[in-house]
Amino acid sequence: MTAKVAYVAVENAIVHFDHAFSYRIPGGMNVQPGCRVAIPFGRGNAKRQGIVLSVGEEEQNDLKAISELLDPEPILNDEMIRMCGFMKSHCFCTYYDAVRAMLPAGINYRLSLEYSVSAELGDRFYDLPDEQRRIVTIIRSKNNKVEKHALLQELGYADSAVLDEMEADGILVKNDTALRKVGDKTIKMMRLSDDAETLLQGMKLSEKQESVVDLLSTVGSASVKEVCYYTGVTTSVPDTLVRKGIAVYFDDEVFRVPKYNVSAKRDVTLTDEQQKAYDELSELYEADTPEVSLLYGITGSGKTSVFFKLIERAFDDGKDVIVMVPEIALTPQMIAMFRAHFGDKVAVFHSALSLGERLDEYKRVSRGIAKIAIGTRSAIFAPFKDLGLIIMDEEQEHTYKSESKPRFNAKELAKFRCSYHKALLLFSSATPSVETYYYANEGRYHKHTLTKRYGTATLPDVIIADMNEEIAIGNTGSYSNVLLQNIEENLDTGRQSILLLNRRGYNSYVCCNSCREPLSCPNCSITLTYHSANNRLMCHYCGYSIPYQTQCPACGSHSLRLRGTGTQRAEVEIAEIFPHARILRMDTDTTMTRSSHEKKLTAFANGEYDILIGTQMVAKGLDFPNVTLVGVLNADHMLYLDDYRSFENTFSLLTQVVGRSGRGNNKGRAIIQTYTPENPIISLAARQDYDAFYASEIGIRKAMLYPPFASICLIGFVGENTKLTEGAAFAFTRKMTELLKTEYTDIPLRVLGPSQAAVFKVSNKYRYKLILKCRNDNRFRDMIGRMLVQFSSIREFSSVTVYADMDPLNL
């Protein structure tokens, strides 16, 4: 005899147990693929949450049954279920890690144990010991339903022994329940009942009641608040009509839509060069095959106008569109433009939204109300059913890669979704990643080039300021004389300036003049940063902080001195030099509150500030026509990081921030301050010469076997015991070597390490790494997957976390 069976991926499953488990579907339960269920798991049959991957039939063999269906309709469609499998194999995560990444946090369920008082307790209550009577009283005072952890906390108990005893004696009842983090928002509505016409024939109404009936007869239904507003009655009148059966109340779902400014609607007119790129992209969009293109153009060339026209085309065809940007700071300008053209058909996805807003934006997309999704990398999970176009603006940015589990790259997921829908994936950038530009030149991607700035705008003049010369003439501040002169000129002419310093805080580190030891975080192998706003030394990794002090903890002398410059200090210095200037600072410290990005950028766009100073969030994608000066305060520190992408990242950041200047009718200027003016990367960025940079960089990448000529896989090891963590790294390497020599002899591989991570200790956990230069194909991923499964079952290293990260951000 066969039974209907669901194949379920279980929440919190460890790596070597992560597969689809078979569960019997009880009769009458409408379980479908993509639904979440509660199931008994393991020897103790503890309640777990799971996602149904597929449904089939098996011979009846005493399978456990599904306990509860959590979703009446699937929350994941066929595409999303397939993407779970894609993420599991490519990101080395569990099925449920992938599910959790796809869904908005507000829709997630939390399985919980609840206690209630047994209905059969009766008069036995008075015979209970004092402590048990207290427990019963507390539970009854909370509507006879209390979560276990909350009850234990209120009672001050460390364990549930007393509660278990009361359950065994029939005093308490314990139930499993699924709680959602955020509920649906509803509004109380009313309409006339089906029997209203009959009832009204033999009933006399007051004048106020008649006014409500007349309104509902005209509009059909309205919220109770609207009824009271338009008729001038209190809520007692609608209540009376409902009590008499003339009207009925019902709940109507409303969406929590984030509020954004809407810019004036303007027509987009393309130049001949832009029109050519648009026509080529339109042909690819129309093709019944998945396509990938690169829209490459200098800063200010109007790439946004080209892909905006393409979005209009897809929208008119009834297709769905995803537009991704790398920073939350870039969304307000983009959203204002899109909302002006497409109204409420635009949904927004990024981490600054409330849980309720994220949930409702997800539902608006899922139900087909919104057709365009704009946001950061989480927008790639927008549940569209008919995607025609995905656009990744500033595609080179590292923020499209997740650094936490599951460690996905939004680019790879975008390719997966476009392949599924036979859609067009468009990368857009003035400084594309070396890999993307290589693939475009090799013909794997299509390439469309814009060589001229839009309208009358021209590239800014760039000056490289040698800070060594400034020191020689006695200027030890953060600003060169040439930059100060240009800022003053801008202030006199009423034009705006942007200053980039990619370090937050007041001073970047604190050092002892006597013993030369920097003051480091006790939990992390990183120096503390001084913040003037709270006069504290802070760790930007774990959040540790202490009041500022002058005594060195290493040698005891009072010789601690502040070193380096952060955005707080740069702001103070420029304010002292130009006391009448209106200065706005944007960094992580000033943009923690909701809508802070939008408010600050809107204020700057409206001319309320003269100078905008900030970290890299002010360097990309922003368009302010009145900005005619850009200053880079320190171009050096990113150049010499221990990362093969340091030249690429520096060139991109400098090129992007220089491109913020002169985007209107006035000629722009940019000043790059550096202690190494001879470095060719700085001069190439000053000339905005990406092709020359690429020609130099691609040769180095090929010689050193770095992407795009090989993929990089980082195997990370994290543990509280440094010796055990190091031992795990070497044991993993030995076992992997044995596997490569026996079963995977065909895999080309270069192994570097094991070695300590660049930041060796974070939050009192030690970190080691193993770097693999590899070919990222099914064979390699199969080998790494097997290694992770095998290694996770070794008890000796059970306290060490091991993970794999393809093409990581930090080596």
PDB file of N, CA and C in Angstrom, residues 9 18 34 51-53 75-103 381 406 413 416-417:
ATOM      1  N   ALA A   9      12.965  19.473   3.756  1.00  0.00           N
ATOM      2  CA  ALA A   9      14.255  19.961   4.260  1.00  0.00           C
ATOM      3  C   ALA A   9      14.004  20.582   5.622  1.00  0.00           C
ATOM      4  N   ASP A  18      21.798  17.078   6.232  1.00  0.00           N
ATOM      5  CA  ASP A  18      20.961  17.988   5.455  1.00  0.00           C
ATOM      6  C   ASP A  18      20.575  17.363   4.117  1.00  0.00           C
ATOM      7  N   GLY A  34       6.867  23.811  -1.569  1.00  0.00           N
ATOM      8  CA  GLY A  34       6.992  25.229  -1.258  1.00  0.00           C
ATOM      9  C   GLY A  34       6.273  25.653  -0.007  1.00  0.00           C
ATOM     10  N   ILE A  51      10.655  22.798   5.111  1.00  0.00           N
ATOM     11  CA  ILE A  51      10.087  23.269   3.852  1.00  0.00           C
ATOM     12  C   ILE A  51       9.904  22.070   2.929  1.00  0.00           C
ATOM     13  N   VAL A  52       8.736  21.936   2.328  1.00  0.00           N
ATOM     14  CA  VAL A  52       8.449  20.807   1.443  1.00  0.00           C
ATOM     15  C   VAL A  52       9.097  21.071   0.082  1.00  0.00           C
ATOM     16  N   LEU A  53      10.034  20.204  -0.303  1.00  0.00           N
ATOM     17  CA  LEU A  53      10.729  20.361  -1.578  1.00  0.00           C
ATOM     18  C   LEU A  53       9.972  19.693  -2.719  1.00  0.00           C
ATOM     19  N   ILE A  75       4.804  29.220  -0.242  1.00  0.00           N
ATOM     20  CA  ILE A  75       5.502  30.510  -0.187  1.00  0.00           C
ATOM     21  C   ILE A  75       6.706  30.516  -1.122  1.00  0.00           C
ATOM     22  N   LEU A  76       7.095  29.332  -1.631  1.00  0.00           N
ATOM     23  CA  LEU A  76       8.150  29.233  -2.633  1.00  0.00           C
ATOM     24  C   LEU A  76       7.595  28.547  -3.868  1.00  0.00           C
ATOM     25  N   ASN A  77       7.831  29.150  -5.030  1.00  0.00           N
ATOM     26  CA  ASN A  77       7.393  28.510  -6.269  1.00  0.00           C
ATOM     27  C   ASN A  77       8.477  27.556  -6.779  1.00  0.00           C
ATOM     28  N   ASP A  78       8.233  26.949  -7.931  1.00  0.00           N
ATOM     29  CA  ASP A  78       9.165  25.959  -8.477  1.00  0.00           C
ATOM     30  C   ASP A  78      10.558  26.554  -8.672  1.00  0.00           C
ATOM     31  N   GLU A  79      10.612  27.794  -9.172  1.00  0.00           N
ATOM     32  CA  GLU A  79      11.916  28.427  -9.392  1.00  0.00           C
ATOM     33  C   GLU A  79      12.695  28.581  -8.093  1.00  0.00           C
ATOM     34  N   MET A  80      12.013  29.044  -7.035  1.00  0.00           N
ATOM     35  CA  MET A  80      12.685  29.279  -5.762  1.00  0.00           C
ATOM     36  C   MET A  80      13.125  27.964  -5.112  1.00  0.00           C
ATOM     37  N   ILE A  81      12.336  26.917  -5.279  1.00  0.00           N
ATOM     38  CA  ILE A  81      12.744  25.618  -4.740  1.00  0.00           C
ATOM     39  C   ILE A  81      14.007  25.133  -5.447  1.00  0.00           C
ATOM     40  N   ARG A  82      14.041  25.308  -6.774  1.00  0.00           N
ATOM     41  CA  ARG A  82      15.255  24.932  -7.512  1.00  0.00           C
ATOM     42  C   ARG A  82      16.447  25.786  -7.084  1.00  0.00           C
ATOM     43  N   MET A  83      16.183  27.064  -6.786  1.00  0.00           N
ATOM     44  CA  MET A  83      17.276  27.938  -6.367  1.00  0.00           C
ATOM     45  C   MET A  83      17.814  27.521  -5.006  1.00  0.00           C
ATOM     46  N   CYS A  84      16.974  26.923  -4.161  1.00  0.00           N
ATOM     47  CA  CYS A  84      17.461  26.372  -2.885  1.00  0.00           C
ATOM     48  C   CYS A  84      18.544  25.327  -3.147  1.00  0.00           C
ATOM     49  N   GLY A  85      18.275  24.411  -4.108  1.00  0.00           N
ATOM     50  CA  GLY A  85      19.264  23.393  -4.451  1.00  0.00           C
ATOM     51  C   GLY A  85      20.512  24.003  -5.048  1.00  0.00           C
ATOM     52  N   PHE A  86      20.338  25.044  -5.880  1.00  0.00           N
ATOM     53  CA  PHE A  86      21.484  25.743  -6.473  1.00  0.00           C
ATOM     54  C   PHE A  86      22.355  26.369  -5.384  1.00  0.00           C
ATOM     55  N   MET A  87      21.728  27.025  -4.428  1.00  0.00           N
ATOM     56  CA  MET A  87      22.483  27.676  -3.357  1.00  0.00           C
ATOM     57  C   MET A  87      23.158  26.648  -2.459  1.00  0.00           C
ATOM     58  N   LYS A  88      22.491  25.525  -2.207  1.00  0.00           N
ATOM     59  CA  LYS A  88      23.088  24.481  -1.373  1.00  0.00           C
ATOM     60  C   LYS A  88      24.391  23.977  -1.983  1.00  0.00           C
ATOM     61  N   SER A  89      24.392  23.747  -3.301  1.00  0.00           N
ATOM     62  CA  SER A  89      25.584  23.190  -3.946  1.00  0.00           C
ATOM     63  C   SER A  89      26.648  24.239  -4.225  1.00  0.00           C
ATOM     64  N   HIS A  90      26.250  25.483  -4.511  1.00  0.00           N
ATOM     65  CA  HIS A  90      27.219  26.520  -4.871  1.00  0.00           C
ATOM     66  C   HIS A  90      27.711  27.328  -3.672  1.00  0.00           C
ATOM     67  N   CYS A  91      26.891  27.422  -2.627  1.00  0.00           N
ATOM     68  CA  CYS A  91      27.265  28.219  -1.454  1.00  0.00           C
ATOM     69  C   CYS A  91      27.603  27.348  -0.253  1.00  0.00           C
ATOM     70  N   PHE A  92      27.492  26.031  -0.387  1.00  0.00           N
ATOM     71  CA  PHE A  92      27.826  25.076   0.674  1.00  0.00           C
ATOM     72  C   PHE A  92      27.042  25.379   1.955  1.00  0.00           C
ATOM     73  N   CYS A  93      25.739  25.615   1.775  1.00  0.00           N
ATOM     74  CA  CYS A  93      24.867  25.884   2.913  1.00  0.00           C
ATOM     75  C   CYS A  93      23.811  24.787   2.983  1.00  0.00           C
ATOM     76  N   THR A  94      22.947  24.837   3.986  1.00  0.00           N
ATOM     77  CA  THR A  94      21.853  23.883   4.075  1.00  0.00           C
ATOM     78  C   THR A  94      20.655  24.406   3.286  1.00  0.00           C
ATOM     79  N   TYR A  95      19.713  23.520   3.006  1.00  0.00           N
ATOM     80  CA  TYR A  95      18.497  23.941   2.315  1.00  0.00           C
ATOM     81  C   TYR A  95      17.809  25.085   3.057  1.00  0.00           C
ATOM     82  N   TYR A  96      17.706  24.930   4.374  1.00  0.00           N
ATOM     83  CA  TYR A  96      16.942  25.925   5.117  1.00  0.00           C
ATOM     84  C   TYR A  96      17.692  27.243   5.254  1.00  0.00           C
ATOM     85  N   ASP A  97      19.027  27.223   5.209  1.00  0.00           N
ATOM     86  CA  ASP A  97      19.782  28.479   5.144  1.00  0.00           C
ATOM     87  C   ASP A  97      19.357  29.263   3.899  1.00  0.00           C
ATOM     88  N   ALA A  98      19.211  28.536   2.787  1.00  0.00           N
ATOM     89  CA  ALA A  98      18.790  29.179   1.536  1.00  0.00           C
ATOM     90  C   ALA A  98      17.368  29.711   1.654  1.00  0.00           C
ATOM     91  N   VAL A  99      16.468  28.918   2.241  1.00  0.00           N
ATOM     92  CA  VAL A  99      15.076  29.354   2.419  1.00  0.00           C
ATOM     93  C   VAL A  99      15.022  30.617   3.263  1.00  0.00           C
ATOM     94  N   ARG A 100      15.785  30.634   4.345  1.00  0.00           N
ATOM     95  CA  ARG A 100      15.766  31.786   5.252  1.00  0.00           C
ATOM     96  C   ARG A 100      16.274  33.051   4.561  1.00  0.00           C
ATOM     97  N   ALA A 101      17.253  32.895   3.659  1.00  0.00           N
ATOM     98  CA  ALA A 101      17.765  34.057   2.921  1.00  0.00           C
ATOM     99  C   ALA A 101      16.726  34.600   1.952  1.00  0.00           C
ATOM    100  N   MET A 102      15.918  33.713   1.371  1.00  0.00           N
ATOM    101  CA  MET A 102      14.943  34.122   0.361  1.00  0.00           C
ATOM    102  C   MET A 102      13.752  34.869   0.955  1.00  0.00           C
ATOM    103  N   LEU A 103      13.332  34.480   2.148  1.00  0.00           N
ATOM    104  CA  LEU A 103      12.087  35.006   2.702  1.00  0.00           C
ATOM    105  C   LEU A 103      12.340  36.230   3.567  1.00  0.00           C
ATOM    106  N   PHE A 381      15.861  38.146  -4.519  1.00  0.00           N
ATOM    107  CA  PHE A 381      14.883  37.143  -4.097  1.00  0.00           C
ATOM    108  C   PHE A 381      13.439  37.617  -4.289  1.00  0.00           C
ATOM    109  N   PRO A 406      23.849  32.171   4.190  1.00  0.00           N
ATOM    110  CA  PRO A 406      24.587  31.536   3.095  1.00  0.00           C
ATOM    111  C   PRO A 406      25.399  32.567   2.304  1.00  0.00           C
ATOM    112  N   LEU A 413      23.207  34.297  -8.599  1.00  0.00           N
ATOM    113  CA  LEU A 413      21.775  34.044  -8.485  1.00  0.00           C
ATOM    114  C   LEU A 413      21.008  34.764  -9.594  1.00  0.00           C
ATOM    115  N   PHE A 416      21.234  32.593 -12.564  1.00  0.00           N
ATOM    116  CA  PHE A 416      20.326  31.455 -12.404  1.00  0.00           C
ATOM    117  C   PHE A 416      18.900  31.857 -12.761  1.00  0.00           C
ATOM    118  N   ARG A 417      18.439  33.002 -12.235  1.00  0.00           N
ATOM    119  CA  ARG A 417      17.056  33.412 -12.468  1.00  0.00           C
ATOM    120  C   ARG A 417      16.824  33.782 -13.938  1.00  0.00           C
TER     121      ARG A 417
END
